[in-house]
Each structure stands twice: as structure tokens, then as C-alpha cells.
PDB file of C-alpha atoms and ligand atoms in Angstrom:
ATOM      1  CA  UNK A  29       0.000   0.000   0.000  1.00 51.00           C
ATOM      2  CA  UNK A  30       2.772   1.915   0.841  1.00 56.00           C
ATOM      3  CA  UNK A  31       5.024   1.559  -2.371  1.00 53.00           C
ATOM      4  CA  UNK A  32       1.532   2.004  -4.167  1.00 58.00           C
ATOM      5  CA  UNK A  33       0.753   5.484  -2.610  1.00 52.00           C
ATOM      6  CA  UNK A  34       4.689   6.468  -3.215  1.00 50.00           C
ATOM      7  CA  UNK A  35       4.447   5.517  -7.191  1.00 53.00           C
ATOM      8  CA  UNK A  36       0.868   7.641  -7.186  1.00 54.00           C
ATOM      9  CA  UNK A  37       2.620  10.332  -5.512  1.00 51.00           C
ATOM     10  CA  UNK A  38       6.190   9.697  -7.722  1.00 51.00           C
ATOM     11  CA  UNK A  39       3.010   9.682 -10.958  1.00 52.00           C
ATOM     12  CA  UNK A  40       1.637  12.841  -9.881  1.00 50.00           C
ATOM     13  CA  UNK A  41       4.998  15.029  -8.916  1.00 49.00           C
ATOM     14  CA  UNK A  42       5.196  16.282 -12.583  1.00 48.00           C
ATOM     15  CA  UNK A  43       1.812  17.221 -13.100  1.00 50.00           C
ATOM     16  CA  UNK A  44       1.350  19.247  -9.872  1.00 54.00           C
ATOM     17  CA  UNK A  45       4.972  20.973 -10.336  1.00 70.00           C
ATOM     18  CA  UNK A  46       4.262  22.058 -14.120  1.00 91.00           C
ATOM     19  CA  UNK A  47       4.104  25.701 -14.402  1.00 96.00           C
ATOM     20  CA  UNK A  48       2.358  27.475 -17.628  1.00 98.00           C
ATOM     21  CA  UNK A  49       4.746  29.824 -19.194  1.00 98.00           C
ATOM     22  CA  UNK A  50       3.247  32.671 -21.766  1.00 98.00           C
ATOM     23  CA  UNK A  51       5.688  34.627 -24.029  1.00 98.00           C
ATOM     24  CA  UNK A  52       4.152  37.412 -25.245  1.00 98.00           C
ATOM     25  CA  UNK A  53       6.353  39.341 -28.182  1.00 98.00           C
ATOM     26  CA  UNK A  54       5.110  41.695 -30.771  1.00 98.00           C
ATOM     27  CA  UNK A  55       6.159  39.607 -33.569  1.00 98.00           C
ATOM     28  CA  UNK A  56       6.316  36.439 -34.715  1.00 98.00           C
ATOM     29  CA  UNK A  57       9.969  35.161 -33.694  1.00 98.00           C
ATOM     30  CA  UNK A  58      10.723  37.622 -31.522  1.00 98.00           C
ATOM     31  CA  UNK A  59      10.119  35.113 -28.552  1.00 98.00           C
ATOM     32  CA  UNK A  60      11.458  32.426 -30.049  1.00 98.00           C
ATOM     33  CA  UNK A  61      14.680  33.768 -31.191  1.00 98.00           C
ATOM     34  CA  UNK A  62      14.818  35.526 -27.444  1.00 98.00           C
ATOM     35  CA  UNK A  63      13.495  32.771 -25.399  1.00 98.00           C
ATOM     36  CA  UNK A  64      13.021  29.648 -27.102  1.00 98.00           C
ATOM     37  CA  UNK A  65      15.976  27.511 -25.752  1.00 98.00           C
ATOM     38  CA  UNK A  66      14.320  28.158 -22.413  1.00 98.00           C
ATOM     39  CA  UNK A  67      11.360  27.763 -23.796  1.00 98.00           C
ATOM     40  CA  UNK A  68      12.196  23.936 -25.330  1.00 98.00           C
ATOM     41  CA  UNK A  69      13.990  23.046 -22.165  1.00 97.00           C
ATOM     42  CA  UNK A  70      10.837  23.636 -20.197  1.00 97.00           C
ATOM     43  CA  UNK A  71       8.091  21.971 -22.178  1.00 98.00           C
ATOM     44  CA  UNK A  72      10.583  19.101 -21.940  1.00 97.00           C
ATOM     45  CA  UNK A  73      10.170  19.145 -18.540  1.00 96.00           C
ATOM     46  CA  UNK A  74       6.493  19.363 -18.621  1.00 97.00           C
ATOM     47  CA  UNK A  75       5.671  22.842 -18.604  1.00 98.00           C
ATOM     48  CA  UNK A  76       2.982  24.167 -20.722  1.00 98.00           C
ATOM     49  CA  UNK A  77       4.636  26.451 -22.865  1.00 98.00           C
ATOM     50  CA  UNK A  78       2.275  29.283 -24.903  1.00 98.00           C
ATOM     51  CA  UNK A  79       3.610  32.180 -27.288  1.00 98.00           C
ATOM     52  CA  UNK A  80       1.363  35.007 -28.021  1.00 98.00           C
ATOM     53  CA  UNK A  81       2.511  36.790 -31.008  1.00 98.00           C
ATOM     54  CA  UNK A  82       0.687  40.579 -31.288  1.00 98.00           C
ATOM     55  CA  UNK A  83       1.531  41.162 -34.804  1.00 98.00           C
ATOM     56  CA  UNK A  84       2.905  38.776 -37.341  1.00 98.00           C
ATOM     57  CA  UNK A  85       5.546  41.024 -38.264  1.00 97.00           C
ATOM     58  CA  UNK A  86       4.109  41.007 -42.217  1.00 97.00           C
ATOM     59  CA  UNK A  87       5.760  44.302 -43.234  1.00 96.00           C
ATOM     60  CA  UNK A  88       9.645  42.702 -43.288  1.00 91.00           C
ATOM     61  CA  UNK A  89      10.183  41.431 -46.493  1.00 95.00           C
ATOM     62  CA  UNK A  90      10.749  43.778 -49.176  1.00 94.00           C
ATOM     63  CA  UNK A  91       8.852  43.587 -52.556  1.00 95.00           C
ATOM     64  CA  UNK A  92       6.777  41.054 -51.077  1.00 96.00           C
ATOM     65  CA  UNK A  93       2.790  42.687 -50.025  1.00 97.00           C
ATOM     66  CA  UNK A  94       2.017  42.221 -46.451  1.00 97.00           C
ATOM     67  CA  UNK A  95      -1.172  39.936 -46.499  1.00 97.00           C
ATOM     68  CA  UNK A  96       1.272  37.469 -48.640  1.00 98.00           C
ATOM     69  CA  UNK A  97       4.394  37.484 -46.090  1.00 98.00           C
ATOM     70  CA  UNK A  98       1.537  37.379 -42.866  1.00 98.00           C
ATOM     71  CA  UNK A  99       0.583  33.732 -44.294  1.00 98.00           C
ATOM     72  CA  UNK A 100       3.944  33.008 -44.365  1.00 98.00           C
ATOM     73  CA  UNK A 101       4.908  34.138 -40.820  1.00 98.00           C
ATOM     74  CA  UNK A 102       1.747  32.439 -39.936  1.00 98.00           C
ATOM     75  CA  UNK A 103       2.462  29.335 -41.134  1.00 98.00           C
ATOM     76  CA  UNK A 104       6.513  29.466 -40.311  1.00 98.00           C
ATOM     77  CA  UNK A 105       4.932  30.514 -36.689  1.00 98.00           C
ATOM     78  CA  UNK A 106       3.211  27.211 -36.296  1.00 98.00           C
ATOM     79  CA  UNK A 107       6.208  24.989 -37.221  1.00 98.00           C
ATOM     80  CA  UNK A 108       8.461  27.086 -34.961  1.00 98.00           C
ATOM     81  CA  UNK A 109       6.082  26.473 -32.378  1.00 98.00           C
ATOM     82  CA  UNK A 110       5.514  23.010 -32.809  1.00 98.00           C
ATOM     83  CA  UNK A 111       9.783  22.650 -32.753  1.00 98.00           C
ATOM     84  CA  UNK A 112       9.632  24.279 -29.291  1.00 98.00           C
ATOM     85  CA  UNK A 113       6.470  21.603 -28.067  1.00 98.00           C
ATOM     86  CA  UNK A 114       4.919  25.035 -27.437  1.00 98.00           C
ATOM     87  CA  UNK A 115       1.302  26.281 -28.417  1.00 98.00           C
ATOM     88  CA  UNK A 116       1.046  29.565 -30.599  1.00 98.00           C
ATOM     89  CA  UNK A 117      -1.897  32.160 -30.108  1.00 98.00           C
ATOM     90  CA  UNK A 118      -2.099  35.279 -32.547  1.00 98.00           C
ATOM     91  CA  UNK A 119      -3.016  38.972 -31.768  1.00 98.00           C
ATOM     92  CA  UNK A 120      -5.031  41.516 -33.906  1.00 98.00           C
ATOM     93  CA  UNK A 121      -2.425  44.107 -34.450  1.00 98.00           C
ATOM     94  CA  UNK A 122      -0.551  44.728 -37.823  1.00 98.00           C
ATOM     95  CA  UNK A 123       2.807  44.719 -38.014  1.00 97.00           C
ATOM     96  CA  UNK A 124       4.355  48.784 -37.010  1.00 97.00           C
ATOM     97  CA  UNK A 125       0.715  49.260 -35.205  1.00 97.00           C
ATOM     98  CA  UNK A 126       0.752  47.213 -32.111  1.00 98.00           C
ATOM     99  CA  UNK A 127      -0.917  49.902 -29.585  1.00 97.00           C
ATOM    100  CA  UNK A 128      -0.295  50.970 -26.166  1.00 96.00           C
ATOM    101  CA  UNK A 129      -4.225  51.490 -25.172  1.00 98.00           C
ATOM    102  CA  UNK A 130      -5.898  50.359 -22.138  1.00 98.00           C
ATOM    103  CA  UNK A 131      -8.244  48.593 -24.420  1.00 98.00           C
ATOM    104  CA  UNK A 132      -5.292  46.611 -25.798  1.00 98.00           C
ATOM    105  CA  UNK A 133      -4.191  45.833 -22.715  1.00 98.00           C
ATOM    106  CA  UNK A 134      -7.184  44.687 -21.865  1.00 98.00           C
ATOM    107  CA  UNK A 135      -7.092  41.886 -24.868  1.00 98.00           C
ATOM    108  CA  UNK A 136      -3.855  40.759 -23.669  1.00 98.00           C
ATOM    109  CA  UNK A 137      -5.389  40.839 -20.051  1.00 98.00           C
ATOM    110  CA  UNK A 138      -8.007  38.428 -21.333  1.00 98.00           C
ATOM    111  CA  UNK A 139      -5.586  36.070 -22.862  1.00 98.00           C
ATOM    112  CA  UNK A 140      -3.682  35.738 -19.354  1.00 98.00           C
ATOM    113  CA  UNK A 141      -7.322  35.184 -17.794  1.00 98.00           C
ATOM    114  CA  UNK A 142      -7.720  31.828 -20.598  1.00 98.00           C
ATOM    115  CA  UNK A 143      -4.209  30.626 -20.538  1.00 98.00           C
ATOM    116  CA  UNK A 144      -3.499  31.735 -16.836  1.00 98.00           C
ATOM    117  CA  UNK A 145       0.457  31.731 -16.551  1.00 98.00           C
ATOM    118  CA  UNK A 146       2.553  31.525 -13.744  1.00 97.00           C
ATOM    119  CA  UNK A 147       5.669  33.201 -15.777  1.00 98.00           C
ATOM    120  CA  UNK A 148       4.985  35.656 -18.244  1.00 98.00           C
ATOM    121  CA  UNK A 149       7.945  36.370 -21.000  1.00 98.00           C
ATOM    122  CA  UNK A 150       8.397  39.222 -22.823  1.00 98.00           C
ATOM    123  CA  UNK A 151      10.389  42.256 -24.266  1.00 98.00           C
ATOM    124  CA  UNK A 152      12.745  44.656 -22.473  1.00 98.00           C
ATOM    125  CA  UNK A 153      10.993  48.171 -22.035  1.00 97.00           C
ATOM    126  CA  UNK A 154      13.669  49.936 -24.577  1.00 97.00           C
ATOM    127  CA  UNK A 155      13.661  49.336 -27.796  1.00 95.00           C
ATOM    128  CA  UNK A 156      14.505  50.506 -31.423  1.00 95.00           C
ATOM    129  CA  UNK A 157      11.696  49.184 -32.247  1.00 96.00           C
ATOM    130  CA  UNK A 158       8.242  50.856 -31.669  1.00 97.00           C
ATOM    131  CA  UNK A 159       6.532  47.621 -31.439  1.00 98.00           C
ATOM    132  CA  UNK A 160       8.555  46.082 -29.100  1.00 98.00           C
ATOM    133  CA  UNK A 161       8.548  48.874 -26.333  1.00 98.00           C
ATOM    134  CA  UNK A 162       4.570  48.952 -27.222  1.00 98.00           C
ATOM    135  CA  UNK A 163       4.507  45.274 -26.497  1.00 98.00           C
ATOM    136  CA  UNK A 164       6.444  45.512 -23.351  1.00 98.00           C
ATOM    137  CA  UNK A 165       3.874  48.040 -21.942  1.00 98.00           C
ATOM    138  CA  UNK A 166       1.177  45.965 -22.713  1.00 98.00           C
ATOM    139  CA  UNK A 167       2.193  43.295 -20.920  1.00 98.00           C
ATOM    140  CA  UNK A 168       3.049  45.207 -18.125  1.00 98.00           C
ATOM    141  CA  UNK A 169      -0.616  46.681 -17.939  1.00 98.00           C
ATOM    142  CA  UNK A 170      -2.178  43.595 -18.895  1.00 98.00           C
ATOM    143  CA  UNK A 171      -0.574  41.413 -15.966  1.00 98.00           C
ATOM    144  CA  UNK A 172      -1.722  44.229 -13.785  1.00 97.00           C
ATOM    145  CA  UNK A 173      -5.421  44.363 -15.355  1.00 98.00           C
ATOM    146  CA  UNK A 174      -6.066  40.425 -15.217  1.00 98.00           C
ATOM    147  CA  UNK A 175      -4.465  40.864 -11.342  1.00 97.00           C
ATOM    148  CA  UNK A 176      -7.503  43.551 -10.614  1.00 97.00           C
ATOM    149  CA  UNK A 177     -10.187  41.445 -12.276  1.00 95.00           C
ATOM    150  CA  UNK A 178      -8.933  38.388 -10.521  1.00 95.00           C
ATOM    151  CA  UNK A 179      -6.301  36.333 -12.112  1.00 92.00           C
ATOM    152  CA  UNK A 180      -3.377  36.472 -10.190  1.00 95.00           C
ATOM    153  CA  UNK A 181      -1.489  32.810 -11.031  1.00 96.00           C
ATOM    154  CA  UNK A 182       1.372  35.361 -12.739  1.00 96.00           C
ATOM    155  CA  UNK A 183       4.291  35.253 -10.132  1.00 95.00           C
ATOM    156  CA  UNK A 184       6.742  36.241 -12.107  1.00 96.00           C
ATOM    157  CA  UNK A 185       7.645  38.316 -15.639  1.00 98.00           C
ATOM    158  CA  UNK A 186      11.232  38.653 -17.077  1.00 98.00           C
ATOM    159  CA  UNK A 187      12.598  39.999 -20.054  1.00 98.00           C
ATOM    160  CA  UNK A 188      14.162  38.664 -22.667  1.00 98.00           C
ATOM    161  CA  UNK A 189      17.554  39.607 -24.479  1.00 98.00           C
ATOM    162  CA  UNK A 190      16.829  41.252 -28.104  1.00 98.00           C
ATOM    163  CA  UNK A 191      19.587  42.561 -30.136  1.00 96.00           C
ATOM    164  CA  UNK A 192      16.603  45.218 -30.837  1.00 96.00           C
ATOM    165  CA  UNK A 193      16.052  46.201 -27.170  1.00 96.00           C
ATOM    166  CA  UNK A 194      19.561  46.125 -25.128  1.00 95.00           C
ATOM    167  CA  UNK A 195      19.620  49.769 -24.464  1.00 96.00           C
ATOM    168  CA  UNK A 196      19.717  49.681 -20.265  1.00 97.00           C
ATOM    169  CA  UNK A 197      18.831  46.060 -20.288  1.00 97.00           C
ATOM    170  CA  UNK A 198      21.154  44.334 -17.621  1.00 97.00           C
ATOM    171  CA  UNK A 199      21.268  40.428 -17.607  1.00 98.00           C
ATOM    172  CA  UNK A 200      19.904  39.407 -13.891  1.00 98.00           C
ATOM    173  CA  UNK A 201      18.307  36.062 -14.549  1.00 98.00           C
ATOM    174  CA  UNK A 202      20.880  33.394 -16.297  1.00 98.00           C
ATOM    175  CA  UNK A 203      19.662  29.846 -17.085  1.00 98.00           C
ATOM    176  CA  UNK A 204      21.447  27.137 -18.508  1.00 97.00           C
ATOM    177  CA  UNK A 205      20.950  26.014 -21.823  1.00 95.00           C
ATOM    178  CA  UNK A 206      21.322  22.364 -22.720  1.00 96.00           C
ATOM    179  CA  UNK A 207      22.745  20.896 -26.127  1.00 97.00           C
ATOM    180  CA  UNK A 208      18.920  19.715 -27.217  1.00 98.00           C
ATOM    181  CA  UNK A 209      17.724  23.179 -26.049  1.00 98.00           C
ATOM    182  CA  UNK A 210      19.926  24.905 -28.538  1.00 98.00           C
ATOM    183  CA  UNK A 211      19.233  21.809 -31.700  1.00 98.00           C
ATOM    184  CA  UNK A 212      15.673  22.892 -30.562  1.00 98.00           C
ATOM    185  CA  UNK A 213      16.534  26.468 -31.053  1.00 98.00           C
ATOM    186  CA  UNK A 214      18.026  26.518 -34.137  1.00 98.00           C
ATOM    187  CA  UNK A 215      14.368  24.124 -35.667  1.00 98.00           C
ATOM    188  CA  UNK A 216      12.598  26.942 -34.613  1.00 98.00           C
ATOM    189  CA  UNK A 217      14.487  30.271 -35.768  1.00 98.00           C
ATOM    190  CA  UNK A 218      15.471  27.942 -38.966  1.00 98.00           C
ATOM    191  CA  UNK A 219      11.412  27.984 -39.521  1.00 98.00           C
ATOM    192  CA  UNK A 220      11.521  31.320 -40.235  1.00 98.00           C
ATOM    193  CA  UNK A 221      13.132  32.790 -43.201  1.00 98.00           C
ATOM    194  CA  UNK A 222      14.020  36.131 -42.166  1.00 97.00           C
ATOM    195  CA  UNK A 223      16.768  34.327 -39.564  1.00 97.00           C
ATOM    196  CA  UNK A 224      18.723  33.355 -42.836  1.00 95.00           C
ATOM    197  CA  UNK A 225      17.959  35.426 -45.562  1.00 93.00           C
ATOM    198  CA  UNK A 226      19.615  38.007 -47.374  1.00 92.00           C
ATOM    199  CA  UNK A 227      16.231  40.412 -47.102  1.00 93.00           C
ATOM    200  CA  UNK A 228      16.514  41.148 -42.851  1.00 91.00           C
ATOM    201  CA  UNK A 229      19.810  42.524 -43.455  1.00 91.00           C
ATOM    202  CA  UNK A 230      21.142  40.897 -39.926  1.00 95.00           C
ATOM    203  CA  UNK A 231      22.625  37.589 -38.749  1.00 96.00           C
ATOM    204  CA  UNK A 232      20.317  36.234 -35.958  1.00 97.00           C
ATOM    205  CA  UNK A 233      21.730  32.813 -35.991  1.00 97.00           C
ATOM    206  CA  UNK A 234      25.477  33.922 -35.419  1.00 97.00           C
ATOM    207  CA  UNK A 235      24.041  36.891 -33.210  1.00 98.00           C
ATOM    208  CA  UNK A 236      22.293  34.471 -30.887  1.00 98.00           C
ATOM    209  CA  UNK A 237      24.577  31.523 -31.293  1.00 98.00           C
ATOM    210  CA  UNK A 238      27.304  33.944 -30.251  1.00 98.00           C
ATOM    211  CA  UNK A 239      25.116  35.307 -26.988  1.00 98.00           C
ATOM    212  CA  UNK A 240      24.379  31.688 -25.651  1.00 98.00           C
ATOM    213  CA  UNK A 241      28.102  31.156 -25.647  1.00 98.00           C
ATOM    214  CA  UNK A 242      28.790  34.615 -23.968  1.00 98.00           C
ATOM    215  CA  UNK A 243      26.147  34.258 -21.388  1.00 98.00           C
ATOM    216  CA  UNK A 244      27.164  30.841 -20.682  1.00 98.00           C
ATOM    217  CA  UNK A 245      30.930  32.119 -19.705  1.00 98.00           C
ATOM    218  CA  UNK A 246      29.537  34.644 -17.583  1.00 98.00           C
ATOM    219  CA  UNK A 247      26.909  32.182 -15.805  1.00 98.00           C
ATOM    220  CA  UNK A 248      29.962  29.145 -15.953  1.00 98.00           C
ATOM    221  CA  UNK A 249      27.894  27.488 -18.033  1.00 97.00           C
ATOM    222  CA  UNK A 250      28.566  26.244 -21.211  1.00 97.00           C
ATOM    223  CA  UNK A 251      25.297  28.042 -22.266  1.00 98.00           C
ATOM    224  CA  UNK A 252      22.986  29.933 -20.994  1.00 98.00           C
ATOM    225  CA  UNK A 253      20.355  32.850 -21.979  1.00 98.00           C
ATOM    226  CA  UNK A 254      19.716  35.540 -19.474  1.00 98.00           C
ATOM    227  CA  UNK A 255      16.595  38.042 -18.737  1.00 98.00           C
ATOM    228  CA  UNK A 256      16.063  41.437 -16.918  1.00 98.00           C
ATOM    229  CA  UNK A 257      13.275  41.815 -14.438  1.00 98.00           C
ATOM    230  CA  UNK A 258      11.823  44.931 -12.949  1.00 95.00           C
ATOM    231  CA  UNK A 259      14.637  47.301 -10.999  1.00 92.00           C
ATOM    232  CA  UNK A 260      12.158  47.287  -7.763  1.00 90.00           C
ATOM    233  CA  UNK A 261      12.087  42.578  -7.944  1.00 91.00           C
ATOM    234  CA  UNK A 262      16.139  43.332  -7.320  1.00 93.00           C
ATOM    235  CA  UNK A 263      15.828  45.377  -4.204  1.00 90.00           C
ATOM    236  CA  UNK A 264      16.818  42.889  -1.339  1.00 88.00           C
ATOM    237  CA  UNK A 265      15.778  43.613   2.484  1.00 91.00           C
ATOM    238  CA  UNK A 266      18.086  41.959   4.822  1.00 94.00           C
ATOM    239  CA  UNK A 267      17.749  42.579   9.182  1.00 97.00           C
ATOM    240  CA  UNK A 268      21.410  42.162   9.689  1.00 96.00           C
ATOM    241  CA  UNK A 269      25.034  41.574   7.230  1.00 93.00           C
ATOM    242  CA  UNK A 270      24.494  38.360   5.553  1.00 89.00           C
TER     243      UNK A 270
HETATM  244 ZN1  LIG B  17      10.179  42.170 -33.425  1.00 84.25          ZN
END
């Protein structure tokens, strides 16, 4: 009986320790490129694993009209998805429009309520990119909104490292990266085109190749990605000298 109730409880450890993770970017392969080692190394684990893209980001490739490159991203979306073992949801927004509204916020609000996250992923809060810092507010409003109205499983949000939004962004969070994390990687940012070709006009393979390996010397890892959080989450209290 014993031995029975230890396999149930060996059965059910998994399960009751999985934690839903949301990453929320403002286009498609922004969280994966950003997050998706982490990402793969968690739905391994047994995490559910959920990327929200707000746009599609359908304006990138030149010479090509946006409603044709937006069933691209769409479909190169759901194959980097499926490379991570992670879900995909899409947002409204056009790519160059994602707002910074309280009604927006309130959309991204009521995908928290469905999906209800206990870490929520997204961008840095600077950004050459208009999108991105949009994105980053939204989240920020919208974990804040679904809080109010109730939800409240979101413990934690960090923010991932973007070649697009390292001004002021300081690497506080490091986490190892294994070998199958990075082959994982490389299926998903390999699904989309833009990592490769000529058109984007930068190297996101090398770039984040390169960063895992930095990271990963800093951490004393051999990989590793890293993520900001909030300046107020570092302040630490302490009664007496450690
Ligand atoms: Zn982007």
C-alpha cells in the first residue's frame, strides 16, 4: 500500500509541479529567437509552454505585399512552435501598429485570464523598435489588469535579451541552456526565413549563437540565456550583514 501510494505520488509530482509559461512578443519570432531555448527546455520538462505573437511582423520582407508574407509568418509561426512543443496564439495588431491602449491591454489581459500563466515572458521596455517597447507596456498593464479582475497565477515576468532592445537592459536572470535546447533552437528560428535570408539585413543565428556562448561564460555554463526583471524585484531587504 505503501510503495503504491509512493508511485501515485512519484506519478503525480510532474503534473502538480508544471508551471504554464506565456511569451508574449510583438512579432512572430521575436520570442522564439529571445526565449526559445528556455522555452524547449521547459516543455521538456512538462511545462505548458504558450507564445502570443501581437503582430505577425508582415511588413519585413521587401517587394513582397504584407497579407502574402503574414501567411507566411503564420504558417513558419506554427512549425516554430511546434519545434519548441509550445502552443502559438495570434493577436489583432498589424505589423508597425501594435498599440499601447488600455483597451489593448485589456485583450492581452483576457488572454492571461484563458491561458493563466505563472511566468509571463516578454520584451525589455527599450527598444529601437516601436513595437517592441509597445509590447512591453502591454504586458506590463495587462498582468496588472487580469491581477484587478482576478487572475493572479502570474508570479513572475522577465525579459528577454533582443539585439533590438539592449539599451539599459542588464542580464539578472541566467539559465542554462542544454545541447537539445539549442538543436531545438536553431528548428525553430530555422522555420523562419528572415533568420537566414539576405532580405533582414542581420545575422540572428550567429548573433544568438554567439550570446548563448557569452552568457554561458559569464553564468559558468557552457550556455545559458539571461533576462532582466523589474529594478524594484532586485531590491533585497536583509535585518542584519548576511
Ligand atoms: Zn520584433
Amino acid at each position: 500500500m505503501r510503495l503504491a501510494l509512493c508511485l501515485l505520488a512519484a506519478l503525480l509530482a510532474p503534473a502538480l509541479s508544471a508551471r504554464t509559461i506565456l511569451a508574449i512578443g510583438a512579432h512572430a519570432g521575436d520570442m522564439e529567437l529571445t526565449c526559445g531555448a528556455l522555452l524547449a527546455h521547459q516543455s521538456r520538462l512538462g511545462d505548458r509552454v504558450v507564445l502570443l505573437h501581437l503582430s505577425l511582423g508582415e511588413r519585413g520582407k521587401p517587394g513582397v505585399p504584407p497579407e502574402t508574407y503574414a501567411a507566411q509568418k503564420k504558417r513558419e509561426a506554427e512549425a516554430a512552435a511546434k519545434a519548441l512543443g509550445a502552443e502559438v496564439l495570434f493577436g489583432p495588431w498589424q505589423d508597425g501598429d501594435v498599440p499601447t491602449t488600455d483597451e489593448a491591454a485589456r485583450w492581452v489581459a483576457a488572454q492571461i485570464k484563458t491561458v493563466q500563466p505563472n511566468l509571463v515572458l516578454t520584451h525589455w521596455k527599450n527598444s529601437i523598435h516601436k513595437d517592441h517597447a509597445a509590447a512591453h507596456r502591454l504586458v506590463v498593464n495587462a498582468v496588472l489588469f487580469a491581477a484587478i479582475e482576478g487572475t493572479r497565477t502570474v508570479r513572475s515576468v522577465y525579459y528577454a535579451e533582443n539585439w533590438e532592445d539592449s539599451e539599459a537592459f542588464q542580464p539578472y536572470l541566467y539559465f542554462a541552456v542544454e545541447d537539445r535546447d539549442a538543436e531545438d533552437w536553431h528548428k525553430a528560428a530555422l522555420a523562419y526565413e528572415f533568420t537566414h535570408a539576405p532580405f533582414s539585413g542581420f545575422d540572428y543565428i550567429r548573433y544568438y549563437d554567439g550570446l548563448r556562448m557569452v552568457r554561458g561564460a559569464e553564468a559558468r555554463r557552457r550556455l545559458a540565456i539571461a533576462f532582466d526583471i523589474e529594478p524594484t524585484g532586485k531590491r533585497r531587504v536583509l535585518d542584519a550583514l548576511p
